Amino acid sequence: MSSERWNTLVLTGANGVAAALALVFLAVAGRLLRPDAYSDFAAALSIVHLGTFAIINPLNQTIAHHVARLRAMRIDAEVEAARLHYLNAVWRWGLPLLPVAAALAFPVARWLRIPSPLVPFLGFAILFALVHLNVERAVIQGEQRVAPYAVNFVSESALRLLFGAALVLRLGTPSAGLTGYFLSIVVAAAPLTLARGVPAGRPGLTTGGYSFTTVFSPLLIVSIASAAFQNSDVLFVKAFFTGSEAGRYAAVAFLAKALQVLVLPFSVMLTPSLELAKDARGARRTLTRLCLHYAASAAAATVVLAVVGETFITLLYGAAYAPAAHLIVPLAIATCLSALSYLIGHALALKGRLRFALLYLALAGVQWLAFSVQHRSLDAIPQVMIAVQAAAVALLALAFAASQRR
């Protein structure tokens, strides 16, 4: 078995376990909170997911790309300097933004009709902690140390379930579950940071000819679009539907969007694999192979949800969430299309195809406008997502094919 296939299998297994643990955490919170309170919890998590896809993922992939480049150039000694450089940047820029986040929590709470601004603020705090954790993960990813990456991914999800469920059971509020999530990230990041050293000062960094902005800018645009595609629906429903409707929709959406985890091992392998491809033909084969493997796994998972999804919603969350269970299949299809478009867009971004990234972002805007037109029925939301996502996959596939002919 090739190392790439083995690494993909390990990452797929780890992400599957992590996704299952995360889903149990969401279900426990749904069981312990009423649908209207769960909608507040889900809105904060959607803020986290939005920031993760929009900012953390491109940052993670750019750092991993940089580390992989340093290793390919056989200047491994600079990997640690790169790690410390990025961690210092996170703290230097992140800490001053926390007061801004605290102030922003008040209008966000009003817009989403959340009683306490503490709920969105905790979402922002979780994002900051995740940025630090994902810098550490990105270095491991770039070094292609799959086992430590997989262990950390699973352990954070297990800690999230442990801390989050315990606090929600004890306090019975959305803020309690979010606090448990924050603590799980801190505990998961601690061994990675302490094992390699805490950043101090501003270490020198030899870039090896690497341009951070050249790689990061297209990835950022693609990731903002992907974040809007995959997470704006829960926030939109929270803002324009009743609390109970929003809570039920969020429960079904989170179960369907658990399929997003299937694309993670393929996106993790995409960055170093494209970097090591010798020519355009090799890059095309790499992307095609990863897309086909992802599509097969996503199709199988969607079939499973079609058979047991509605029953699963009732078993996980309870009868209070059953009225929205019929949305599980269309939301799963939309999720899989969105993940596939992200994978293709990610490959284009790594090649610096900024025009195609902007096209992807424009399609995300189209989806939000379509939501605004079709906001009278919950059933219309996933239908809009499927139509726009299918168009995005087709356009990005054509764009990638065109880029390979140049």
CSV table of C-alpha atoms in Angstrom, one decimal:
chain,number,residue,atom,x,y,z
A,1,MET,CA,0.0,0.0,0.0
A,2,SER,CA,1.4,3.4,-1.0
A,3,SER,CA,2.1,6.0,1.8
A,4,GLU,CA,-0.5,8.4,0.3
A,5,ARG,CA,-3.2,5.7,0.5
A,6,TRP,CA,-2.2,4.7,4.0
A,7,ASN,CA,-2.2,8.3,5.2
A,8,THR,CA,-5.6,8.9,3.6
A,9,LEU,CA,-7.0,5.8,5.4
A,10,VAL,CA,-5.6,6.9,8.7
A,11,LEU,CA,-7.0,10.4,8.3
A,12,THR,CA,-10.3,9.1,7.1
A,13,GLY,CA,-10.6,6.9,10.2
A,14,ALA,CA,-9.5,9.7,12.6
A,15,ASN,CA,-11.9,12.2,11.0
A,16,GLY,CA,-14.7,9.6,11.1
A,17,VAL,CA,-14.2,9.1,14.9
A,18,ALA,CA,-13.9,12.8,15.5
A,19,ALA,CA,-17.0,13.5,13.5
A,20,ALA,CA,-18.9,10.8,15.5
A,21,LEU,CA,-17.8,12.4,18.8
A,22,ALA,CA,-18.7,15.9,17.6
A,23,LEU,CA,-22.1,14.6,16.5
A,24,VAL,CA,-22.7,13.0,19.9
A,25,PHE,CA,-21.8,16.4,21.5
A,26,LEU,CA,-24.4,18.2,19.4
A,27,ALA,CA,-27.0,15.5,20.1
A,28,VAL,CA,-26.4,15.7,23.9
A,29,ALA,CA,-26.7,19.5,23.7
A,30,GLY,CA,-29.9,19.1,21.7
A,31,ARG,CA,-31.4,16.6,24.2
A,32,LEU,CA,-30.6,18.9,27.2
A,33,LEU,CA,-31.6,22.2,25.6
A,34,ARG,CA,-35.1,23.1,24.2
A,35,PRO,CA,-35.2,23.8,20.4
A,36,ASP,CA,-35.3,27.6,20.9
A,37,ALA,CA,-32.2,27.5,23.3
A,38,TYR,CA,-30.5,25.0,20.9
A,39,SER,CA,-30.9,27.6,18.1
A,40,ASP,CA,-28.8,30.0,20.2
A,41,PHE,CA,-26.2,27.3,20.7
A,42,ALA,CA,-26.3,26.4,17.0
A,43,ALA,CA,-25.9,30.1,15.9
A,44,ALA,CA,-22.7,30.4,17.9
A,45,LEU,CA,-21.4,27.2,16.5
A,46,SER,CA,-22.2,28.4,13.0
A,47,ILE,CA,-20.1,31.5,13.7
A,48,VAL,CA,-17.3,29.1,14.7
A,49,HIS,CA,-17.8,27.0,11.6
A,50,LEU,CA,-17.9,30.2,9.4
A,51,GLY,CA,-14.7,31.4,10.8
A,52,THR,CA,-13.1,28.0,10.6
A,53,PHE,CA,-13.8,27.7,6.9
A,54,ALA,CA,-13.2,31.3,6.1
A,55,ILE,CA,-10.0,32.0,8.0
A,56,ILE,CA,-8.6,29.0,9.8
A,57,ASN,CA,-8.7,26.6,6.9
A,58,PRO,CA,-6.8,28.8,4.4
A,59,LEU,CA,-4.3,29.7,7.1
A,60,ASN,CA,-3.8,26.0,7.9
A,61,GLN,CA,-3.3,25.1,4.3
A,62,THR,CA,-0.9,28.0,3.6
A,63,ILE,CA,1.3,27.1,6.6
A,64,ALA,CA,1.2,23.4,5.7
A,65,HIS,CA,2.1,24.4,2.1
A,66,HIS,CA,5.0,26.5,3.5
A,67,VAL,CA,6.3,23.7,5.7
A,68,ALA,CA,6.0,21.2,2.9
A,69,ARG,CA,8.0,23.5,0.6
A,70,LEU,CA,10.7,23.9,3.2
A,71,ARG,CA,10.9,20.1,3.6
A,72,ALA,CA,10.9,19.7,-0.2
A,73,MET,CA,13.9,22.1,-0.4
A,74,ARG,CA,15.6,20.1,2.4
A,75,ILE,CA,15.9,23.1,4.8
A,76,ASP,CA,14.1,21.3,7.6
A,77,ALA,CA,15.9,23.5,10.2
A,78,GLU,CA,13.6,26.4,9.1
A,79,VAL,CA,10.4,24.5,10.0
A,80,GLU,CA,10.6,25.4,13.7
A,81,ALA,CA,11.4,29.1,12.8
A,82,ALA,CA,8.3,29.1,10.6
A,83,ARG,CA,6.1,27.6,13.4
A,84,LEU,CA,7.3,30.2,15.9
A,85,HIS,CA,6.8,33.0,13.4
A,86,TYR,CA,3.2,32.1,12.8
A,87,LEU,CA,2.3,31.5,16.4
A,88,ASN,CA,3.8,34.9,17.3
A,89,ALA,CA,1.6,36.5,14.6
A,90,VAL,CA,-1.5,34.8,15.9
A,91,TRP,CA,-1.0,36.2,19.4
A,92,ARG,CA,0.2,39.6,18.2
A,93,TRP,CA,-2.8,40.1,16.0
A,94,GLY,CA,-5.4,38.0,17.9
A,95,LEU,CA,-5.2,39.5,21.4
A,96,PRO,CA,-6.1,43.0,20.4
A,97,LEU,CA,-9.1,41.7,18.5
A,98,LEU,CA,-10.7,40.1,21.6
A,99,PRO,CA,-12.1,43.5,22.9
A,100,VAL,CA,-13.4,44.1,19.3
A,101,ALA,CA,-15.1,40.7,19.5
A,102,ALA,CA,-16.7,41.6,22.8
A,103,ALA,CA,-18.2,44.7,21.4
A,104,LEU,CA,-19.3,43.0,18.2
A,105,ALA,CA,-21.1,40.3,20.3
A,106,PHE,CA,-23.9,42.8,21.2
A,107,PRO,CA,-25.1,43.6,17.6
A,108,VAL,CA,-24.7,40.0,16.5
A,109,ALA,CA,-26.8,38.9,19.4
A,110,ARG,CA,-29.5,41.4,18.5
A,111,TRP,CA,-29.5,40.4,14.8
A,112,LEU,CA,-29.7,36.7,15.6
A,113,ARG,CA,-32.2,37.2,18.4
A,114,ILE,CA,-29.9,35.6,21.0
A,115,PRO,CA,-30.8,36.8,24.6
A,116,SER,CA,-27.2,37.0,25.9
A,117,PRO,CA,-24.2,38.5,24.0
A,118,LEU,CA,-22.0,36.0,25.9
A,119,VAL,CA,-23.1,33.3,23.5
A,120,PRO,CA,-21.7,35.0,20.3
A,121,PHE,CA,-18.6,36.2,22.3
A,122,LEU,CA,-17.8,32.6,23.2
A,123,GLY,CA,-18.1,31.7,19.6
A,124,PHE,CA,-15.4,34.4,18.8
A,125,ALA,CA,-13.2,33.1,21.7
A,126,ILE,CA,-13.4,29.6,20.4
A,127,LEU,CA,-12.3,30.8,17.0
A,128,PHE,CA,-9.2,32.5,18.5
A,129,ALA,CA,-8.3,29.3,20.4
A,130,LEU,CA,-8.8,27.3,17.2
A,131,VAL,CA,-6.4,29.5,15.2
A,132,HIS,CA,-3.6,28.7,17.7
A,133,LEU,CA,-4.4,25.0,17.7
A,134,ASN,CA,-4.5,24.9,13.9
A,135,VAL,CA,-1.1,26.6,13.5
A,136,GLU,CA,0.3,23.6,15.4
A,137,ARG,CA,-1.7,21.2,13.4
A,138,ALA,CA,-0.6,22.8,10.1
A,139,VAL,CA,3.1,22.3,10.9
A,140,ILE,CA,2.4,18.6,11.6
A,141,GLN,CA,0.4,18.4,8.4
A,142,GLY,CA,3.2,20.0,6.4
A,143,GLU,CA,5.7,17.5,7.9
A,144,GLN,CA,3.3,14.7,6.9
A,145,ARG,CA,3.3,13.3,10.4
A,146,VAL,CA,-0.1,11.8,10.1
A,147,ALA,CA,-0.3,9.9,13.4
A,148,PRO,CA,0.1,12.9,15.7
A,149,TYR,CA,-2.3,14.9,13.6
A,150,ALA,CA,-4.9,12.2,13.8
A,151,VAL,CA,-4.5,11.7,17.5
A,152,ASN,CA,-4.8,15.4,18.2
A,153,PHE,CA,-7.9,15.6,16.0
A,154,VAL,CA,-9.7,12.8,17.8
A,155,SER,CA,-8.6,13.8,21.3
A,156,GLU,CA,-10.0,17.4,20.9
A,157,SER,CA,-13.4,16.0,19.8
A,158,ALA,CA,-13.4,13.6,22.8
A,159,LEU,CA,-12.5,16.4,25.2
A,160,ARG,CA,-15.2,18.6,23.7
A,161,LEU,CA,-17.8,15.9,24.3
A,162,LEU,CA,-16.6,15.4,27.9
A,163,PHE,CA,-16.4,19.0,28.9
A,164,GLY,CA,-19.3,20.3,26.9
A,165,ALA,CA,-21.7,17.6,27.9
A,166,ALA,CA,-20.7,17.9,31.6
A,167,LEU,CA,-21.2,21.6,31.7
A,168,VAL,CA,-24.5,21.6,29.8
A,169,LEU,CA,-25.8,18.9,32.1
A,170,ARG,CA,-24.7,20.9,35.1
A,171,LEU,CA,-25.8,24.4,34.0
A,172,GLY,CA,-28.3,23.8,31.2
A,173,THR,CA,-27.4,26.8,29.1
A,174,PRO,CA,-26.0,27.3,25.6
A,175,SER,CA,-23.0,29.2,27.1
A,176,ALA,CA,-22.1,26.1,29.2
A,177,GLY,CA,-21.7,23.9,26.1
A,178,LEU,CA,-19.6,26.6,24.3
A,179,THR,CA,-17.4,27.0,27.4
A,180,GLY,CA,-16.7,23.3,27.3
A,181,TYR,CA,-15.8,23.5,23.6
A,182,PHE,CA,-13.3,26.3,24.4
A,183,LEU,CA,-11.7,24.3,27.2
A,184,SER,CA,-11.3,21.3,25.0
A,185,ILE,CA,-9.3,23.3,22.5
A,186,VAL,CA,-7.0,24.7,25.2
A,187,VAL,CA,-6.3,21.3,26.6
A,188,ALA,CA,-5.7,19.8,23.1
A,189,ALA,CA,-3.3,22.6,22.1
A,190,ALA,CA,-1.3,22.5,25.3
A,191,PRO,CA,0.8,19.3,24.6
A,192,LEU,CA,1.6,20.4,21.0
A,193,THR,CA,2.8,23.8,22.1
A,194,LEU,CA,4.6,22.7,25.2
A,195,ALA,CA,6.4,19.8,23.4
A,196,ARG,CA,7.9,22.1,20.8
A,197,GLY,CA,8.3,25.3,22.8
A,198,VAL,CA,6.3,28.4,23.6
A,199,PRO,CA,6.9,31.3,21.2
A,200,ALA,CA,8.8,34.3,22.6
A,201,GLY,CA,9.8,37.4,20.7
A,202,ARG,CA,10.0,37.4,16.9
A,203,PRO,CA,12.2,34.7,15.5
A,204,GLY,CA,14.0,35.2,12.3
A,205,LEU,CA,12.5,33.3,9.3
A,206,THR,CA,14.1,32.3,6.1
A,207,THR,CA,11.3,31.9,3.6
A,208,GLY,CA,13.1,29.9,1.0
A,209,GLY,CA,11.6,32.1,-1.6
A,210,TYR,CA,8.1,31.5,-0.2
A,211,SER,CA,5.4,34.2,-0.6
A,212,PHE,CA,2.8,33.8,2.1
A,213,THR,CA,0.3,36.2,0.5
A,214,THR,CA,0.6,34.6,-3.0
A,215,VAL,CA,-0.7,31.3,-1.6
A,216,PHE,CA,-3.0,32.7,1.2
A,217,SER,CA,-5.0,35.3,-0.8
A,218,PRO,CA,-6.6,32.9,-3.3
A,219,LEU,CA,-7.1,30.3,-0.5
A,220,LEU,CA,-8.8,33.0,1.7
A,221,ILE,CA,-11.2,34.0,-1.1
A,222,VAL,CA,-12.1,30.3,-1.8
A,223,SER,CA,-12.5,29.6,1.9
A,224,ILE,CA,-14.7,32.6,2.5
A,225,ALA,CA,-17.0,31.5,-0.3
A,226,SER,CA,-17.0,27.9,1.0
A,227,ALA,CA,-17.8,29.1,4.5
A,228,ALA,CA,-20.7,31.1,3.2
A,229,PHE,CA,-21.9,28.1,1.1
A,230,GLN,CA,-21.8,25.7,4.0
A,231,ASN,CA,-22.7,27.7,7.1
A,232,SER,CA,-24.8,30.8,6.2
A,233,ASP,CA,-28.0,28.8,6.0
A,234,VAL,CA,-28.2,28.1,9.7
A,235,LEU,CA,-27.5,31.8,10.5
A,236,PHE,CA,-30.1,32.9,7.9
A,237,VAL,CA,-32.8,30.5,9.4
A,238,LYS,CA,-31.9,31.8,12.9
A,239,ALA,CA,-32.4,35.4,11.8
A,240,PHE,CA,-35.6,34.9,9.8
A,241,PHE,CA,-37.5,32.0,11.3
A,242,THR,CA,-38.8,31.3,14.8
A,243,GLY,CA,-36.5,30.0,17.5
A,244,SER,CA,-38.0,26.5,17.5
A,245,GLU,CA,-37.9,26.3,13.7
A,246,ALA,CA,-34.3,27.4,13.7
A,247,GLY,CA,-33.3,24.9,16.4
A,248,ARG,CA,-34.9,22.0,14.5
A,249,TYR,CA,-33.3,23.1,11.3
A,250,ALA,CA,-29.9,23.4,12.9
A,251,ALA,CA,-30.1,19.9,14.4
A,252,VAL,CA,-30.8,18.4,11.0
A,253,ALA,CA,-28.3,20.6,9.2
A,254,PHE,CA,-25.5,19.7,11.7
A,255,LEU,CA,-26.2,16.0,11.1
A,256,ALA,CA,-26.1,16.5,7.3
A,257,LYS,CA,-23.0,18.7,7.5
A,258,ALA,CA,-21.2,16.0,9.5
A,259,LEU,CA,-20.5,14.7,6.0
A,260,GLN,CA,-18.1,17.6,5.6
A,261,VAL,CA,-15.6,15.6,7.6
A,262,LEU,CA,-15.3,13.2,4.7
A,263,VAL,CA,-13.5,15.8,2.6
A,264,LEU,CA,-10.9,16.7,5.3
A,265,PRO,CA,-8.5,13.8,4.7
A,266,PHE,CA,-8.5,14.6,0.9
A,267,SER,CA,-7.9,18.3,1.5
A,268,VAL,CA,-5.2,17.5,4.0
A,269,MET,CA,-3.4,15.3,1.4
A,270,LEU,CA,-4.1,17.7,-1.5
A,271,THR,CA,-1.6,20.4,-0.4
A,272,PRO,CA,1.6,18.2,-0.1
A,273,SER,CA,0.5,16.0,-3.0
A,274,LEU,CA,0.1,18.9,-5.4
A,275,GLU,CA,3.4,20.4,-4.1
A,276,LEU,CA,5.2,17.1,-4.9
A,277,ALA,CA,3.5,16.7,-8.4
A,278,LYS,CA,6.2,17.0,-11.1
A,279,ASP,CA,4.0,18.6,-13.8
A,280,ALA,CA,0.5,19.8,-14.7
A,281,ARG,CA,-0.4,16.2,-15.7
A,282,GLY,CA,0.6,14.9,-12.3
A,283,ALA,CA,-1.4,17.6,-10.6
A,284,ARG,CA,-4.4,16.9,-12.7
A,285,ARG,CA,-4.2,13.2,-11.9
A,286,THR,CA,-3.8,13.9,-8.2
A,287,LEU,CA,-6.9,16.2,-8.0
A,288,THR,CA,-9.0,13.8,-10.1
A,289,ARG,CA,-8.1,10.8,-7.9
A,290,LEU,CA,-8.8,12.7,-4.7
A,291,CYS,CA,-12.1,14.0,-6.0
A,292,LEU,CA,-13.3,10.6,-7.2
A,293,HIS,CA,-12.4,9.0,-3.9
A,294,TYR,CA,-14.3,11.7,-2.0
A,295,ALA,CA,-17.3,11.5,-4.3
A,296,ALA,CA,-17.5,7.8,-3.7
A,297,SER,CA,-17.4,8.1,0.0
A,298,ALA,CA,-19.9,11.0,0.0
A,299,ALA,CA,-22.4,9.1,-2.2
A,300,ALA,CA,-22.3,6.1,0.1
A,301,ALA,CA,-22.8,8.3,3.2
A,302,THR,CA,-25.7,10.1,1.5
A,303,VAL,CA,-27.4,6.7,0.7
A,304,VAL,CA,-27.1,5.7,4.4
A,305,LEU,CA,-28.7,9.0,5.5
A,306,ALA,CA,-31.5,8.5,3.0
A,307,VAL,CA,-32.3,5.2,4.6
A,308,VAL,CA,-31.9,6.0,8.3
A,309,GLY,CA,-31.6,9.7,8.5
A,310,GLU,CA,-35.1,10.6,9.7
A,311,THR,CA,-35.0,7.8,12.3
A,312,PHE,CA,-31.5,8.9,13.4
A,313,ILE,CA,-32.7,12.5,14.0
A,314,THR,CA,-35.4,11.3,16.3
A,315,LEU,CA,-33.1,8.9,18.2
A,316,LEU,CA,-30.4,11.5,18.6
A,317,TYR,CA,-32.3,14.6,19.3
A,318,GLY,CA,-35.7,13.5,20.4
A,319,ALA,CA,-39.3,13.9,19.0
A,320,ALA,CA,-39.2,17.7,19.4
A,321,TYR,CA,-36.8,17.8,16.3
A,322,ALA,CA,-38.7,15.4,14.1
A,323,PRO,CA,-40.7,18.0,12.1
A,324,ALA,CA,-37.6,19.0,10.3
A,325,ALA,CA,-36.2,15.5,9.8
A,326,HIS,CA,-37.3,15.3,6.1
A,327,LEU,CA,-34.7,17.9,5.2
A,328,ILE,CA,-31.8,15.5,6.0
A,329,VAL,CA,-31.3,14.1,2.4
A,330,PRO,CA,-31.4,17.4,0.5
A,331,LEU,CA,-29.1,19.0,3.1
A,332,ALA,CA,-26.7,16.1,2.7
A,333,ILE,CA,-26.6,16.4,-1.1
A,334,ALA,CA,-26.0,20.2,-0.7
A,335,THR,CA,-23.2,19.5,1.8
A,336,CYS,CA,-21.4,17.0,-0.5
A,337,LEU,CA,-21.6,19.3,-3.5
A,338,SER,CA,-20.2,22.1,-1.4
A,339,ALA,CA,-17.3,20.0,-0.2
A,340,LEU,CA,-16.5,18.9,-3.7
A,341,SER,CA,-16.5,22.5,-5.0
A,342,TYR,CA,-14.2,23.4,-2.1
A,343,LEU,CA,-11.8,20.7,-3.0
A,344,ILE,CA,-11.6,21.8,-6.7
A,345,GLY,CA,-11.5,25.5,-5.6
A,346,HIS,CA,-8.7,24.7,-3.1
A,347,ALA,CA,-6.6,23.2,-5.9
A,348,LEU,CA,-7.1,26.2,-8.1
A,349,ALA,CA,-6.2,28.5,-5.2
A,350,LEU,CA,-3.0,26.6,-4.5
A,351,LYS,CA,-2.0,27.3,-8.1
A,352,GLY,CA,-2.7,31.0,-7.7
A,353,ARG,CA,-5.8,31.1,-9.9
A,354,LEU,CA,-7.3,34.2,-8.3
A,355,ARG,CA,-9.9,34.9,-11.0
A,356,PHE,CA,-11.6,31.6,-10.4
A,357,ALA,CA,-11.5,32.1,-6.6
A,358,LEU,CA,-13.4,35.4,-7.2
A,359,LEU,CA,-16.0,33.6,-9.3
A,360,TYR,CA,-16.5,31.1,-6.5
A,361,LEU,CA,-17.0,34.0,-4.1
A,362,ALA,CA,-19.6,35.6,-6.4
A,363,LEU,CA,-21.6,32.3,-6.4
A,364,ALA,CA,-21.7,32.4,-2.6
A,365,GLY,CA,-23.3,35.9,-2.9
A,366,VAL,CA,-25.8,34.4,-5.3
A,367,GLN,CA,-26.8,31.8,-2.8
A,368,TRP,CA,-27.4,34.4,0.0
A,369,LEU,CA,-29.5,36.5,-2.4
A,370,ALA,CA,-31.5,33.4,-3.3
A,371,PHE,CA,-32.1,32.7,0.4
A,372,SER,CA,-33.5,36.2,0.7
A,373,VAL,CA,-36.0,35.5,-2.1
A,374,GLN,CA,-37.0,32.0,-0.8
A,375,HIS,CA,-37.1,32.6,2.9
A,376,ARG,CA,-40.8,31.8,3.4
A,377,SER,CA,-40.3,28.0,3.7
A,378,LEU,CA,-37.6,25.9,5.3
A,379,ASP,CA,-37.9,23.4,2.5
A,380,ALA,CA,-36.7,26.0,0.0
A,381,ILE,CA,-33.4,26.6,1.8
A,382,PRO,CA,-31.6,23.2,0.8
A,383,GLN,CA,-33.1,23.4,-2.7
A,384,VAL,CA,-31.4,26.8,-3.2
A,385,MET,CA,-28.1,25.3,-1.9
A,386,ILE,CA,-28.2,22.3,-4.2
A,387,ALA,CA,-28.9,24.4,-7.3
A,388,VAL,CA,-26.1,26.9,-6.5
A,389,GLN,CA,-23.6,24.3,-5.4
A,390,ALA,CA,-24.1,22.2,-8.6
A,391,ALA,CA,-23.4,25.3,-10.6
A,392,ALA,CA,-20.3,25.9,-8.6
A,393,VAL,CA,-18.9,22.4,-9.1
A,394,ALA,CA,-19.5,22.6,-12.8
A,395,LEU,CA,-17.9,26.0,-13.2
A,396,LEU,CA,-14.9,25.2,-11.1
A,397,ALA,CA,-14.3,21.9,-12.9
A,398,LEU,CA,-14.3,23.7,-16.2
A,399,ALA,CA,-11.9,26.3,-14.8
A,400,PHE,CA,-9.5,23.7,-13.6
A,401,ALA,CA,-9.6,21.9,-16.9
A,402,ALA,CA,-8.9,25.2,-18.7
A,403,SER,CA,-6.0,26.0,-16.3
A,404,GLN,CA,-4.3,22.7,-17.1
A,405,ARG,CA,-4.2,23.4,-20.8
A,406,ARG,CA,-2.1,26.5,-20.4
